[in-house]
Short mmCIF file of C-alpha atoms and ligand atoms in Angstrom, two decimals:
data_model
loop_
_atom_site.label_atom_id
_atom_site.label_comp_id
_atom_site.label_asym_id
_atom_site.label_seq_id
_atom_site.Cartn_x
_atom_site.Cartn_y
_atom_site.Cartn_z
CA UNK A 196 106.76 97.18 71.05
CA UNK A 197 108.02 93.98 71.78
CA UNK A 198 111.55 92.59 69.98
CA UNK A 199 111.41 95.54 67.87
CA UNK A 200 108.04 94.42 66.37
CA UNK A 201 106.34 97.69 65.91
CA UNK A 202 102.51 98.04 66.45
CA UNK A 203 102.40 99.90 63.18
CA UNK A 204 104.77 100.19 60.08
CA UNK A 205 105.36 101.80 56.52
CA UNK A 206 106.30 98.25 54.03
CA UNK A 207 109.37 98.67 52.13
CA UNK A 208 108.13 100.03 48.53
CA UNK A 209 110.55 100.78 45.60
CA UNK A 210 111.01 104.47 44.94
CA UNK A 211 108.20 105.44 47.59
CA UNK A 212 109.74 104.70 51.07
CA UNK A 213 112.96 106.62 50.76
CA UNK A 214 114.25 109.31 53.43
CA UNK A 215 112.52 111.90 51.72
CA UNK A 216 108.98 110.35 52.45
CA UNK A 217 110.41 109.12 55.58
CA UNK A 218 111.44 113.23 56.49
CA UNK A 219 107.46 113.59 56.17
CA UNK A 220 106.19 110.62 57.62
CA UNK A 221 108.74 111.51 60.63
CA UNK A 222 106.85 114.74 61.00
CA UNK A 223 103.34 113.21 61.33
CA UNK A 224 104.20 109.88 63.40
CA UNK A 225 107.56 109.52 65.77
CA UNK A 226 106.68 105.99 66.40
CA UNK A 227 105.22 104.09 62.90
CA UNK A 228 108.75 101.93 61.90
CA UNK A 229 109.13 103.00 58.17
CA UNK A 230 110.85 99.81 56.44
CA UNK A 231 112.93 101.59 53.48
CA UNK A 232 112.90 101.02 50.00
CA UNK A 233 114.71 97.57 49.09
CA UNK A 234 118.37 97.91 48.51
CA UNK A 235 121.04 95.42 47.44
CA UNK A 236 124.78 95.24 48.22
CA UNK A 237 125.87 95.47 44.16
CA UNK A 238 123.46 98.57 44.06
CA UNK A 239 125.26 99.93 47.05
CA UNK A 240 128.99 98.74 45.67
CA UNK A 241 128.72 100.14 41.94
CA UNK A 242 127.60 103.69 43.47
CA UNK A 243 130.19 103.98 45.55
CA UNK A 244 132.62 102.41 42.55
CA UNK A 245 130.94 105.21 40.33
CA UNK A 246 131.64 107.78 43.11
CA UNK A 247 127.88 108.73 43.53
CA UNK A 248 127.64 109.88 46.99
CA UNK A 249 124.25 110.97 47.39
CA UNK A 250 122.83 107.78 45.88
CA UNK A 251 125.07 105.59 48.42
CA UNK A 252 123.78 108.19 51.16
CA UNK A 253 120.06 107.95 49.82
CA UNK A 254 120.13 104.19 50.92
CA UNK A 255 122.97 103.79 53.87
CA UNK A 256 122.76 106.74 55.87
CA UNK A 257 119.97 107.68 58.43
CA UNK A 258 120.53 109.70 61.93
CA UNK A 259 118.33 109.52 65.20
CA UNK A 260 115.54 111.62 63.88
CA UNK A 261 114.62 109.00 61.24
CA UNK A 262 114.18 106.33 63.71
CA UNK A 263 112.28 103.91 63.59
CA UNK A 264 113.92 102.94 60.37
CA UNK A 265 114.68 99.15 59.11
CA UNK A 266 116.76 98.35 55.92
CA UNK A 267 115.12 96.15 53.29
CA UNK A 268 118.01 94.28 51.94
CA UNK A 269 117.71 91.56 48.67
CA UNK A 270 121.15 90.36 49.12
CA UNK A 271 123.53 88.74 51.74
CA UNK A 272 125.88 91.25 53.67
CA UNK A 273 124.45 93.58 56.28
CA UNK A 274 127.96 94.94 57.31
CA UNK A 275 126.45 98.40 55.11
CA UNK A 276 123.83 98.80 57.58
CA UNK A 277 124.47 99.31 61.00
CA UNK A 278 122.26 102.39 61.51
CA UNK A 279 119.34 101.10 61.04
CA UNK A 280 116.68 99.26 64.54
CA UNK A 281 116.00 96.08 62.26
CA UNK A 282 117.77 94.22 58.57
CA UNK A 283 115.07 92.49 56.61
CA UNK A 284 115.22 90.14 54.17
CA UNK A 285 113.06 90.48 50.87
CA UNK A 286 111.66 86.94 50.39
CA UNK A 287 108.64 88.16 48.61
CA UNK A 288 109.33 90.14 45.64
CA UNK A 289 107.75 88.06 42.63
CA UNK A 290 109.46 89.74 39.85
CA UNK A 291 111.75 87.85 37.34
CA UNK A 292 114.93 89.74 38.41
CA UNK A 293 114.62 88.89 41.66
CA UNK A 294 114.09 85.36 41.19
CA UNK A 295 117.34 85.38 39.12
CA UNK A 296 119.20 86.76 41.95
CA UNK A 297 119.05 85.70 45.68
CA UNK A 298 116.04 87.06 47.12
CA UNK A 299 112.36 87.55 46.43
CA UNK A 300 109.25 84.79 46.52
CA UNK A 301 111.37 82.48 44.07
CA UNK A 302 113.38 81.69 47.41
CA UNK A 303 110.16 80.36 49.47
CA UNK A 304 110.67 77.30 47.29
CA UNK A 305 114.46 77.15 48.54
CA UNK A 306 114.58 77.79 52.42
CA UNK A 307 118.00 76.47 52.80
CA UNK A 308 119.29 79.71 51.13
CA UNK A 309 117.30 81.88 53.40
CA UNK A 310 118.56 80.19 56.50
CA UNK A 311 122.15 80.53 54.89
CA UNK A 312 121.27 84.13 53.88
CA UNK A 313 119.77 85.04 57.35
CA UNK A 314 122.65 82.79 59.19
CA UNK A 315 125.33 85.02 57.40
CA UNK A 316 123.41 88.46 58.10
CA UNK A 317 123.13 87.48 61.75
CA UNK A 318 126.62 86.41 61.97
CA UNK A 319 127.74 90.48 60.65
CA UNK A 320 125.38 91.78 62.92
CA UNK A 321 126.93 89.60 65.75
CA UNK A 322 130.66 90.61 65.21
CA UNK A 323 129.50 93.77 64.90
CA UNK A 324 127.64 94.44 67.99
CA UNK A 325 130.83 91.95 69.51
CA UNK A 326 132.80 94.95 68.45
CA UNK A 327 131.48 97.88 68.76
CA UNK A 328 129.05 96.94 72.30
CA UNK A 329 126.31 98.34 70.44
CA UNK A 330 123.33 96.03 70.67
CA UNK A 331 122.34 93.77 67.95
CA UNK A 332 119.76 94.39 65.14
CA UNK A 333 117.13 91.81 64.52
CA UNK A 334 117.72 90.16 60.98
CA UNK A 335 113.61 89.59 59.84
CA UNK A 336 112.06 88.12 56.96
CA UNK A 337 109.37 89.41 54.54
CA UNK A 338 107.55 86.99 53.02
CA UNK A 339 103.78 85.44 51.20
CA UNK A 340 101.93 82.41 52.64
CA UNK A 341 103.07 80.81 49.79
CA UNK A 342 104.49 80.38 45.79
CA UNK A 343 103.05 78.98 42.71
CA UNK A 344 101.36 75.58 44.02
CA UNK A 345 103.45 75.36 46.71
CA UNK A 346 100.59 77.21 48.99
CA UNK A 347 99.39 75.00 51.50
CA UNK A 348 99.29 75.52 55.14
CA UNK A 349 101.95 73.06 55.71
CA UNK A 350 104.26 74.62 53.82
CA UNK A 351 103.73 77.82 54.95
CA UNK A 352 104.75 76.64 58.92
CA UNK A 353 107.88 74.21 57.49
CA UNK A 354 109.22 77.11 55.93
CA UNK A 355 108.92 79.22 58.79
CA UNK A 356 110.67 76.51 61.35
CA UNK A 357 113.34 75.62 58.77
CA UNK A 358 114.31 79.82 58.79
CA UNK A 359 113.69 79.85 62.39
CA UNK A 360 115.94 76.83 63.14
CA UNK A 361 118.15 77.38 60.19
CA UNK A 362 119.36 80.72 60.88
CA UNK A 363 120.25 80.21 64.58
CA UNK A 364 123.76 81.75 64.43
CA UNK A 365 125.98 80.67 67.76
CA UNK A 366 129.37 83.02 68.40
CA UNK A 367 132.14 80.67 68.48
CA UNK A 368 134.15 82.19 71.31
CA UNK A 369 130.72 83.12 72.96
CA UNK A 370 131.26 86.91 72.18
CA UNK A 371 127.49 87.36 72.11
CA UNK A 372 124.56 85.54 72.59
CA UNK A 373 122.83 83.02 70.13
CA UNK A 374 120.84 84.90 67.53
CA UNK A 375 118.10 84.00 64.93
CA UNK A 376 115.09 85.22 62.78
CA UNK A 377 112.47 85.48 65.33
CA UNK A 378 110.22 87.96 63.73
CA UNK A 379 108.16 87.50 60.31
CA UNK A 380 106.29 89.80 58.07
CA UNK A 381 103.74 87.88 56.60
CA UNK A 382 102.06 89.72 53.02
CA UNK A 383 98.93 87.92 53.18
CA UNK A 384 98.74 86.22 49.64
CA UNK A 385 100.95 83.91 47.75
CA UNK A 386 103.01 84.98 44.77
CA UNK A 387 102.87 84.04 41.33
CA UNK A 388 106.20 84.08 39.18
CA UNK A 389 105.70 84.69 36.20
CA UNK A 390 102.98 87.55 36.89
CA UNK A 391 104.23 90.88 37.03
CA UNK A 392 104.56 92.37 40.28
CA UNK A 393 101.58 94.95 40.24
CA UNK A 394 99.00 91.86 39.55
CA UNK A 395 100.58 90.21 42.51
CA UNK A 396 99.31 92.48 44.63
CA UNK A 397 95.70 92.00 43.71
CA UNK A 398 95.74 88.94 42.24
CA UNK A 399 96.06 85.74 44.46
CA UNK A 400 93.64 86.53 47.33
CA UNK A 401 94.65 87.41 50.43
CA UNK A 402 93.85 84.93 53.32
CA UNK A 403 94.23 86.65 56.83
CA UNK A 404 93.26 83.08 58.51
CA UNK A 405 96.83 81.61 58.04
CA UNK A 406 98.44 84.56 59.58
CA UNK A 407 95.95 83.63 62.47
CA UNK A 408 97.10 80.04 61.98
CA UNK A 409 100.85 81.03 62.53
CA UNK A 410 100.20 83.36 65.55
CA UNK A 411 98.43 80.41 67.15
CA UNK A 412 100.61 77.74 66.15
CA UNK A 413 104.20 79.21 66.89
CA UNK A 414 103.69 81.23 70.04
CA UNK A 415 107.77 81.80 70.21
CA UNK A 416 107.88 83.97 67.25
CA UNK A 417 106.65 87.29 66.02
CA UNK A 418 104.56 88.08 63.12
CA UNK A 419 103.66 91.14 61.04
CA UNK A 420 100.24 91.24 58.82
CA UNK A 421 100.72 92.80 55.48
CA UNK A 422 98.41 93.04 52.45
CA UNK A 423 94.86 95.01 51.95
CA UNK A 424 95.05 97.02 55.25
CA UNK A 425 94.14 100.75 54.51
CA UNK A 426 93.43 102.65 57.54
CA UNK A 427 93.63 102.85 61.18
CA UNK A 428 90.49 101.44 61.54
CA UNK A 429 91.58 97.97 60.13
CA UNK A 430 95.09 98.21 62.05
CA UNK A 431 92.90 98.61 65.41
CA UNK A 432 90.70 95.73 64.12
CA UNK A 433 93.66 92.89 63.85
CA UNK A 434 95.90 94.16 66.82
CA UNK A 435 92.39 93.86 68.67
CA UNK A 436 92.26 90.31 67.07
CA UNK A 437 95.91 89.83 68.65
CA UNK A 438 98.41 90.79 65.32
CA UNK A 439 101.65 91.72 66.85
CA UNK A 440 102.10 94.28 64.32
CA UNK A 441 100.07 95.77 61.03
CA UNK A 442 102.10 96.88 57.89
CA UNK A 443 100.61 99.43 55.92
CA UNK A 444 102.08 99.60 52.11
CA UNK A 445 99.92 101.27 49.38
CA UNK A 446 97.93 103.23 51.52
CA UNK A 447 100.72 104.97 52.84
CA UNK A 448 101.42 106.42 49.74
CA UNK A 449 97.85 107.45 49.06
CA UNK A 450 97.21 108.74 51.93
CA UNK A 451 100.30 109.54 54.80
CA UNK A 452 98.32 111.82 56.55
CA UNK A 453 96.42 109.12 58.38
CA UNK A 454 99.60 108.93 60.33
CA UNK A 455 99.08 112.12 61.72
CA UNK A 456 96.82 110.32 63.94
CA UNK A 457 98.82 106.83 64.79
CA UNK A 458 100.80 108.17 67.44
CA UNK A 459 97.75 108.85 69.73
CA UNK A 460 95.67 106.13 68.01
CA UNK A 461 97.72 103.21 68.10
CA UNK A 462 100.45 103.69 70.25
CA UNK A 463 98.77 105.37 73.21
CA UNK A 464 100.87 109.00 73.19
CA UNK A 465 99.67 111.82 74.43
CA UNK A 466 101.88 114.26 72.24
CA UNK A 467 100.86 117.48 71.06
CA UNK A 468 98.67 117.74 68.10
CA UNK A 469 100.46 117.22 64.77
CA UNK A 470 101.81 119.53 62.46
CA UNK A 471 99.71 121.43 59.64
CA UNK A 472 100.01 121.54 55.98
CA UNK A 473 101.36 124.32 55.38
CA UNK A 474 103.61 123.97 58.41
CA UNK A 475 104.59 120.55 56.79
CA UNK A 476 105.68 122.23 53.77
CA UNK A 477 107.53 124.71 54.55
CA UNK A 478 109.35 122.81 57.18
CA UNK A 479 110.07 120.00 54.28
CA UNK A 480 111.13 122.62 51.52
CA UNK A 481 113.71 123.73 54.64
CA UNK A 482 114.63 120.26 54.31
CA UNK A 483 114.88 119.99 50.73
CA UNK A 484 116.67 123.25 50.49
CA UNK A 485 119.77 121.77 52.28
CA UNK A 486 119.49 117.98 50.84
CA UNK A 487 120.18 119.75 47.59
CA UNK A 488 123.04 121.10 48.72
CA UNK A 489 124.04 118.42 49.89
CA UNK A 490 123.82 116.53 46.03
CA UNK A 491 120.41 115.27 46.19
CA UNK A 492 118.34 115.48 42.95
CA UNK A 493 115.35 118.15 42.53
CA UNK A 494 113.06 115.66 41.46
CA UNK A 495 113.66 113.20 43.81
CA UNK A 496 112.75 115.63 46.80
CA UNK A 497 109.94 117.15 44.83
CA UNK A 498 108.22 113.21 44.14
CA UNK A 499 107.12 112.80 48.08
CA UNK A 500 105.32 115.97 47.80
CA UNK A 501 102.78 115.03 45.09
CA UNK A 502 101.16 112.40 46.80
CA UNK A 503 101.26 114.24 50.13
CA UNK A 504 99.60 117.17 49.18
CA UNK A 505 97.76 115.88 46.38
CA UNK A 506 94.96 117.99 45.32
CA UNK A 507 94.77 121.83 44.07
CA UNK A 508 98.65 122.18 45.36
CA UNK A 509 100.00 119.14 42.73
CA UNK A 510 98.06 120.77 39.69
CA UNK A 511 98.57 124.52 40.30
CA UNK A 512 102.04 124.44 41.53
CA UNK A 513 103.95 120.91 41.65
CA UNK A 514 104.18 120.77 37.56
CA UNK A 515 105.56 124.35 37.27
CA UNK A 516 108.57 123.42 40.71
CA UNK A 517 109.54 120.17 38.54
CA UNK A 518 110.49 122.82 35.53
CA UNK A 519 112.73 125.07 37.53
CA UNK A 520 116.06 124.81 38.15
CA UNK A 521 116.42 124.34 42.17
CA UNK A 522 114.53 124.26 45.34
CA UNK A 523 115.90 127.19 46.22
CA UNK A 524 113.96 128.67 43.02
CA UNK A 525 110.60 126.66 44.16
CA UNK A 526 111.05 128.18 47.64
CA UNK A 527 111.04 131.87 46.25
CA UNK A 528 108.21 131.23 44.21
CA UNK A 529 106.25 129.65 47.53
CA UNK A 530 107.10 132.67 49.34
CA UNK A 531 105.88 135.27 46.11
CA UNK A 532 102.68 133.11 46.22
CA UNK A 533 102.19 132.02 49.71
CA UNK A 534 98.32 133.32 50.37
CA UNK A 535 97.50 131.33 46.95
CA UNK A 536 99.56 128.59 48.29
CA UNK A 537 97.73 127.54 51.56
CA UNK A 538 94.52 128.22 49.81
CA UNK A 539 95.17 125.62 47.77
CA UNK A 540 96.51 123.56 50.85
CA UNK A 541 92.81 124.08 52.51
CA UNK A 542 90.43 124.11 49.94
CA UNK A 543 90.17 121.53 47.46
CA UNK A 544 88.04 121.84 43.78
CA UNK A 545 86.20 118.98 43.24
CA UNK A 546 88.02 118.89 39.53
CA UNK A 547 91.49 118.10 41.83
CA UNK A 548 90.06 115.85 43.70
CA UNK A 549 89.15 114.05 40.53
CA UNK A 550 92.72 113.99 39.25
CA UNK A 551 94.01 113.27 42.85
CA UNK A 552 91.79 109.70 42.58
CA UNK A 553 93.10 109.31 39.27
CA UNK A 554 96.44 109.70 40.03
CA UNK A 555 96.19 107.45 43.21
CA UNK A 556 95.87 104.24 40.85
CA UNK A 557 99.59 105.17 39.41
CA UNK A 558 101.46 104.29 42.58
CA UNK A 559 100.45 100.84 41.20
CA UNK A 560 102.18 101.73 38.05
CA UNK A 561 105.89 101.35 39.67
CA UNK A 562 107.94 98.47 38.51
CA UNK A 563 110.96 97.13 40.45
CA UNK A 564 114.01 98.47 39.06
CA UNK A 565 117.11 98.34 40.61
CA UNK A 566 119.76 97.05 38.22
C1 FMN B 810 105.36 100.66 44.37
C2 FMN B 810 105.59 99.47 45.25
C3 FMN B 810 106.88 99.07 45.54
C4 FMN B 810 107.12 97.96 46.37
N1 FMN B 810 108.40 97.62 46.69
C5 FMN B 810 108.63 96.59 47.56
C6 FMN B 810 109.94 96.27 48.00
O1 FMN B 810 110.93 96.89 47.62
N2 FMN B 810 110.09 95.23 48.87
C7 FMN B 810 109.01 94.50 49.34
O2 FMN B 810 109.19 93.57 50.14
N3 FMN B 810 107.77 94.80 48.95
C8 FMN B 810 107.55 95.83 48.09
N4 FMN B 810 106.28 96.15 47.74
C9 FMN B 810 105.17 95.39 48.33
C10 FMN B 810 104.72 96.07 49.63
O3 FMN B 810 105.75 96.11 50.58
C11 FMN B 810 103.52 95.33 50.23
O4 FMN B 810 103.92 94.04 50.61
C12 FMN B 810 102.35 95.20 49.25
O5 FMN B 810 102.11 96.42 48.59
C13 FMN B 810 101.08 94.74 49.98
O6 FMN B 810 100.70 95.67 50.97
P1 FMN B 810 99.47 96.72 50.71
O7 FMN B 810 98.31 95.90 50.25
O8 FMN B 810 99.26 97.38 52.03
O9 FMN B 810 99.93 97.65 49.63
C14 FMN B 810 106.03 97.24 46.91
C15 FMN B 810 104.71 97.67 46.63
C16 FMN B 810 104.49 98.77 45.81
C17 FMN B 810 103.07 99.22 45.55
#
């Protein structure tokens, strides 16, 4: 890892990448940085105004174990999120409601307010670490290779030296030291306003060979590759081909359990070997059991667990847990049925693994919503 660029990450995804999948994806990699699911500072204000506690913990609050973790933000303060190893800035979301507020793709056509964005996260950041003498987070940027017809090479490298210049951030009385963006995640295709955010991610074609470009042509900086990468196989491939770091979005969804192998894989470690299914599940229902005490909703901390054990487990069981009442309830009835359970954990009917491929294609069904 080098500036906090991780070898491998998780890319922020709307209703996917909360703590809940993070709890999991913590249990099969310690060391693949999970960017959270984009938040914004109103979001964050009118649940707190509307004294919603577990929705302002659901975004704001993560602990050691959760680590790595980075914040997505689409907004301007940081000073909600100190606990997190990196901020990131959401310049790539297509959709029309970002583009009417300030962040998303609309804003690669305007890097002044990115630089004044950035500037004024780096500046919290600053007077925070100033005083607290906790180190500072790196404020990064997620962005396409381009927008609209505005998706030339040339563009692409003057808007990353006008955010890399722009957002230099100098303390006044010299309280810490000079701070700007330094790292970029680059999602290897251009966006399209006016197309709704699922096409633009299959869409415009990706082009790896300006990410190449960029690495070459600003040696000072950092970059991530996004877009199209699936497995392990591929990540190897590009940090072979010298990417600083590979993001991983949809795939992670439809398939975390390749992370069971990422630690030892990608990052070298020689830990022990990773945790079973059923062991996963119990240990997450454990979890579950004392989120919901804590105020978190049933079906949020069922969702992670149809895509993770998708198969026999999702169609015999997971539709029956969503219709009772708590976890604690879904826990008894794992423990009256626990032989039929991991048999169904183990084995998979071909007619599951039908409805598992079927249901794959509906992680593309998510739209932004975060009014
Ligand atoms: C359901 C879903 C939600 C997403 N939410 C966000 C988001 O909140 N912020 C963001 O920058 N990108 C978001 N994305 C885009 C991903 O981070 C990623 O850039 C994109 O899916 C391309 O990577 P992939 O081809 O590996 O999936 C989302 C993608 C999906 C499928």
């Amino acid at each position: 890892m080098s500036k906090g660029v991780s070898l491998l990450s998780v890319a922020p995804m709307m209703e996917y990448t909360h703590r809940h999948y993070g709890y999991l994806l913590r249990r099969l990699s310690k060391k693949t940085k999970l960017y959270g699911e984009m938040t914004i500072d109103r979001a964050i204000a009118a649940n707190v105004r509307l004294n919603q506690p577990s929705k302002v913990r659901r975004f704001l609050e993560r602990n050691s174990n959760e680590k790595p973790v980075a914040v997505q933000l689409g907004a301007t303060r940081a000073s909600l999120a100190f606990n997190y190893d990196e901020i990131n800035l959401n310049v790539g979301c297509p959709s029309e409601k970002a583009s009417k507020s300030s962040y998303g793709c609309r804003l690669m056509k305007d890097p002044e307010v990115v630089c004044e964005l950035t500037r004024t996260m780096i500046k919290e950041v600053s007077e925070w670490s100033a005083s607290t003498n906790q180190p500072a987070i790196p404020v990064t940027v997620k962005c396409r290779i381009g927008v609209d017809d505005l998706d030339s090479y040339e563009h692409l490298t003057g808007f990353i030296e006008k955010i890399h210049n722009g957002s230099l951030y100098t303390p006044p009385d010299g309280s810490s030291q000079p701070a700007q963006v330094e790292h970029f995640i680059i999602h290897a295709r251009k966006g399209l306003l006016g197309l709704n955010t699922k096409l633009n991610r299959s869409v415009p074609p990706l082009d790896y060979e300006f990410y190449y470009r960029l690495l070459r042509d600003f040696p000072q900086l950092k970059f991530t590759l996004n877009g199209g990468i699936s497995d392990l196989d591929q990540v190897k491939e590009h940090l072979g081909r010298g990417a600083h770091g590979v993001m991983i979005g949809r795939a992670a969804c439809n398939n975390i359990w390749q992370f069971a192998h990422a630690d030892s894989i990608i990052f070298g470690a020689t830990d022990p070997p990773p945790i079973g299914k059923l062991d996963l599940l119990m240990d997450y229902l454990q979890y579950a059991l004392e989120r919901e005490k804590d105020g978190d909703k049933k079906c949020t901390l069922l969702q992670p667990l149809s895509k993770t054990f998708a198969g026999r487990l999702t169609g015999q069981y997971l539709d029956r847990w969503r219709k009772m009442k708590s976890m604690q309830e879904v826990c008894d009835d794992v423990q009256a049925n626990l032989g039929s359970v991991e048999e169904c954990l183990t084995n998979r009917h071909p007619f599951y693994m039908m409805r598992h491929r079927l249901a794959q294609s509906k992680v593309e069904e998510s739209i932004f919503d975060i009014s």
